[in-house]
Amino acid sequence: MRGTLLANRRGIQRFRQLATTAVKSSKIKLLLFCCIAFTLVVVATRASDFMGWTNHSDSLDQFLPPGKGYAIVMNTWKRYDLLKQSISHYASCSGLESIHIVWSEPNPPSDSLSTFLNHVIESKTRGLKKVELSFDINKEDSLNNRFKEIPGLKTDAVFSIDDDVVFPCSSVEFAFKVWQSAPNAIVGFVPRAHWVDKTLGKTDYYTYGGWWSVWWTGTYSMVLSKAAFFHKKYLRMYTNEMPKSIKEFVTKNRNCEDIAMSFLVANATGAPPIWVKGKIFEIGSTGISSLGGHGERRTRCVNRFAAEFGRMPLVPTTAKAIDSRNTWFW
């Protein structure tokens, strides 16, 4: 009898051990399954994002009334393959009404290039709308050219973009909607920062902060014009009201026209820009930002412009516009 009870007790303990092991194993398997499923979803999402900038299927289904869309002002310099690639992509974005290529090369654009770009635009729009293409020819090679006033511009919204960066049309259209809610602001994808450098014992000396500064602090005070919306009135203001000394500085140093535009808008509005979260695809390989000493030169620009304006007009902010329809984690 005693032996039987002992055997039963051991059997119960064995059963409990097996049950506990089974439960732990199930939990581990469930956790692994959840991890694998989450990973697959993320990979699938990233894969679609990566291909998203070449997918135009959602871009031509809705058109805005004439004058209610935006104009692209694209800066370029002897990178015809990138220019063709960028124009080919943006031509299918639904809100686009016109493309203005800022041309500062010594020779005018070739007939073959103009013919190719017009053909690409016509094929991408499938004849459903008219997108005007023009080359804004400049005699002087200056970065100020990208902000020259454009006579007869029909849209209030200007999307300033470099020829070596590409955003999906969905991101561009979202940024355009954000700009429509704040048409006096610069609205774009590339934030930068500044702060008072107290290490020198001064209260009016500033340091320029690149992307990693924005990432670390979550604060920015500029949105660069390499990918940004702003009102066309700022082209007129830059052309006619920007201090001549600043434009000469930009031309001489071949840098900082985007910082100058940030100063101009902030000085006029007293408000910060708006950073829009978007997927950026760098299709170029080189640029002035890749050169050594770039940060130091930009810091010099910030302090030079603050002195010219007689104050620091840039307004820091931590706000960021996110399209919640396409984002799991805000």
Coordinates of C-alpha atoms in Angstrom, one line a residue, residues 79-241:
R79 CA 24.3 65.1 -64.1
Y80 CA 22.0 64.3 -67.0
D81 CA 21.4 60.7 -66.1
L82 CA 20.2 61.8 -62.6
L83 CA 18.1 64.6 -64.1
K84 CA 16.4 62.2 -66.4
Q85 CA 15.8 59.7 -63.6
S86 CA 14.3 62.3 -61.3
I87 CA 12.1 63.9 -63.9
S88 CA 10.8 60.5 -65.0
H89 CA 9.8 59.8 -61.4
Y90 CA 8.2 63.0 -60.4
A91 CA 6.3 63.4 -63.6
S92 CA 3.7 61.0 -62.4
C93 CA 3.0 62.7 -59.0
S94 CA -0.7 63.8 -59.1
G95 CA -0.3 67.3 -57.7
L96 CA 2.5 68.3 -60.1
E97 CA 1.7 71.1 -62.6
S98 CA 5.0 72.2 -63.9
I99 CA 8.8 71.5 -63.7
H100 CA 11.4 74.2 -63.8
I101 CA 15.0 73.1 -64.2
V102 CA 17.5 75.6 -62.8
W103 CA 20.2 75.6 -65.5
S104 CA 23.5 77.4 -64.7
E105 CA 25.8 75.5 -67.0
P106 CA 27.8 77.5 -69.6
N107 CA 26.1 75.8 -72.5
P108 CA 22.3 75.7 -73.0
P109 CA 20.5 72.4 -72.7
S110 CA 20.7 70.2 -75.8
D111 CA 17.7 69.7 -78.0
S112 CA 18.0 65.9 -77.4
L113 CA 17.8 66.4 -73.6
S114 CA 14.7 68.6 -73.9
T115 CA 13.0 66.2 -76.3
F116 CA 13.8 63.3 -74.1
L117 CA 12.4 64.9 -70.9
N118 CA 9.2 66.1 -72.7
H119 CA 8.7 62.6 -74.0
V120 CA 9.2 61.1 -70.6
I121 CA 6.7 63.5 -69.0
E122 CA 4.1 62.8 -71.7
S123 CA 4.5 59.0 -71.3
K124 CA 4.4 59.2 -67.5
T125 CA 1.3 61.3 -67.4
R126 CA -0.3 59.1 -70.1
G127 CA -1.8 62.1 -71.7
L128 CA -4.2 62.6 -68.7
K129 CA -2.8 66.0 -67.8
K130 CA -0.4 68.7 -69.0
V131 CA 2.8 69.1 -67.1
E132 CA 4.8 72.1 -68.3
L133 CA 8.6 71.8 -68.6
S134 CA 10.9 74.7 -68.8
F135 CA 14.7 75.4 -68.4
D136 CA 15.4 78.5 -66.4
I137 CA 18.6 79.6 -68.0
N138 CA 21.1 81.6 -66.0
K139 CA 24.2 83.4 -67.2
E140 CA 26.0 83.2 -63.9
D141 CA 26.8 80.0 -62.1
S142 CA 25.5 80.6 -58.6
L143 CA 23.5 78.6 -56.0
N144 CA 21.3 81.7 -55.6
N145 CA 19.8 80.8 -59.0
R146 CA 17.7 78.1 -57.5
F147 CA 15.7 80.8 -55.7
K148 CA 15.3 83.3 -58.5
E149 CA 11.7 84.5 -59.0
I150 CA 9.9 82.6 -61.8
P151 CA 7.7 85.0 -63.9
G152 CA 4.3 83.6 -64.6
L153 CA 4.4 80.8 -62.1
K154 CA 0.9 79.6 -61.8
T155 CA 1.0 77.7 -58.5
D156 CA 1.6 79.1 -55.0
A157 CA 3.3 76.0 -53.9
V158 CA 6.9 75.3 -54.9
F159 CA 8.6 72.0 -54.3
S160 CA 12.4 72.7 -54.3
I161 CA 14.4 69.5 -54.9
D162 CA 17.9 68.5 -55.9
D163 CA 18.4 66.2 -58.9
D164 CA 20.0 63.4 -56.8
V165 CA 17.3 62.8 -54.2
V166 CA 14.0 61.0 -54.8
F167 CA 10.9 60.6 -52.7
P168 CA 7.9 58.5 -53.3
C169 CA 5.0 60.4 -54.8
S170 CA 2.9 59.4 -51.7
S171 CA 5.5 61.2 -49.5
V172 CA 5.5 64.3 -51.7
E173 CA 1.8 64.5 -51.8
F174 CA 1.6 64.2 -48.0
A175 CA 4.2 66.9 -47.5
F176 CA 2.1 69.1 -49.9
K177 CA -1.0 68.6 -47.8
V178 CA 1.0 69.6 -44.7
W179 CA 2.2 72.7 -46.5
Q180 CA -1.4 73.5 -47.4
S181 CA -2.2 73.7 -43.7
A182 CA 0.7 76.1 -43.1
P183 CA 1.5 77.8 -46.4
N184 CA 3.8 80.4 -44.9
A185 CA 6.2 77.7 -43.5
I186 CA 9.0 75.7 -45.1
V187 CA 7.8 72.1 -45.1
G188 CA 10.2 69.4 -46.0
F189 CA 12.1 66.2 -45.4
V190 CA 15.7 67.3 -44.4
P191 CA 15.9 68.9 -41.0
R192 CA 19.0 70.6 -39.5
A193 CA 19.7 72.4 -36.2
H194 CA 21.6 75.2 -34.6
W195 CA 22.4 76.0 -31.0
V196 CA 24.4 78.6 -29.0
D197 CA 27.9 77.4 -28.5
K198 CA 28.7 78.4 -24.9
T199 CA 32.2 76.8 -24.9
L200 CA 33.6 80.1 -26.3
G201 CA 32.0 82.1 -23.5
K202 CA 29.7 83.9 -25.9
T203 CA 25.9 84.1 -26.1
D204 CA 25.8 85.0 -29.8
Y205 CA 28.0 82.4 -31.4
Y206 CA 26.1 79.5 -33.0
T207 CA 27.0 76.0 -34.1
Y208 CA 25.4 74.3 -37.1
G209 CA 24.1 70.8 -36.4
G210 CA 23.7 68.1 -39.1
W211 CA 21.4 65.1 -39.1
W212 CA 22.9 63.3 -36.2
S213 CA 22.3 66.4 -34.0
V214 CA 18.7 66.3 -35.0
W215 CA 18.5 62.6 -34.4
W216 CA 20.1 62.8 -30.9
T217 CA 18.2 65.9 -29.6
G218 CA 14.9 65.6 -31.5
T219 CA 15.2 69.4 -32.1
Y220 CA 15.6 71.2 -35.4
S221 CA 15.4 74.8 -36.6
M222 CA 15.9 74.5 -40.4
V223 CA 14.5 72.4 -43.2
L224 CA 16.8 72.3 -46.2
S225 CA 15.6 73.3 -49.6
K226 CA 17.1 70.2 -51.2
A227 CA 13.6 68.7 -50.6
A228 CA 11.1 71.2 -49.3
F229 CA 7.8 73.0 -50.1
F230 CA 7.5 76.8 -49.7
H231 CA 5.3 79.6 -51.0
K232 CA 6.4 81.2 -54.3
K233 CA 6.5 84.6 -52.6
Y234 CA 9.8 83.6 -51.0
L235 CA 11.4 83.4 -54.5
R236 CA 10.5 87.0 -55.0
M237 CA 11.7 87.9 -51.5
Y238 CA 15.0 86.1 -52.0
T239 CA 15.5 87.8 -55.3
N240 CA 14.6 91.3 -54.2
E241 CA 15.0 91.5 -50.5

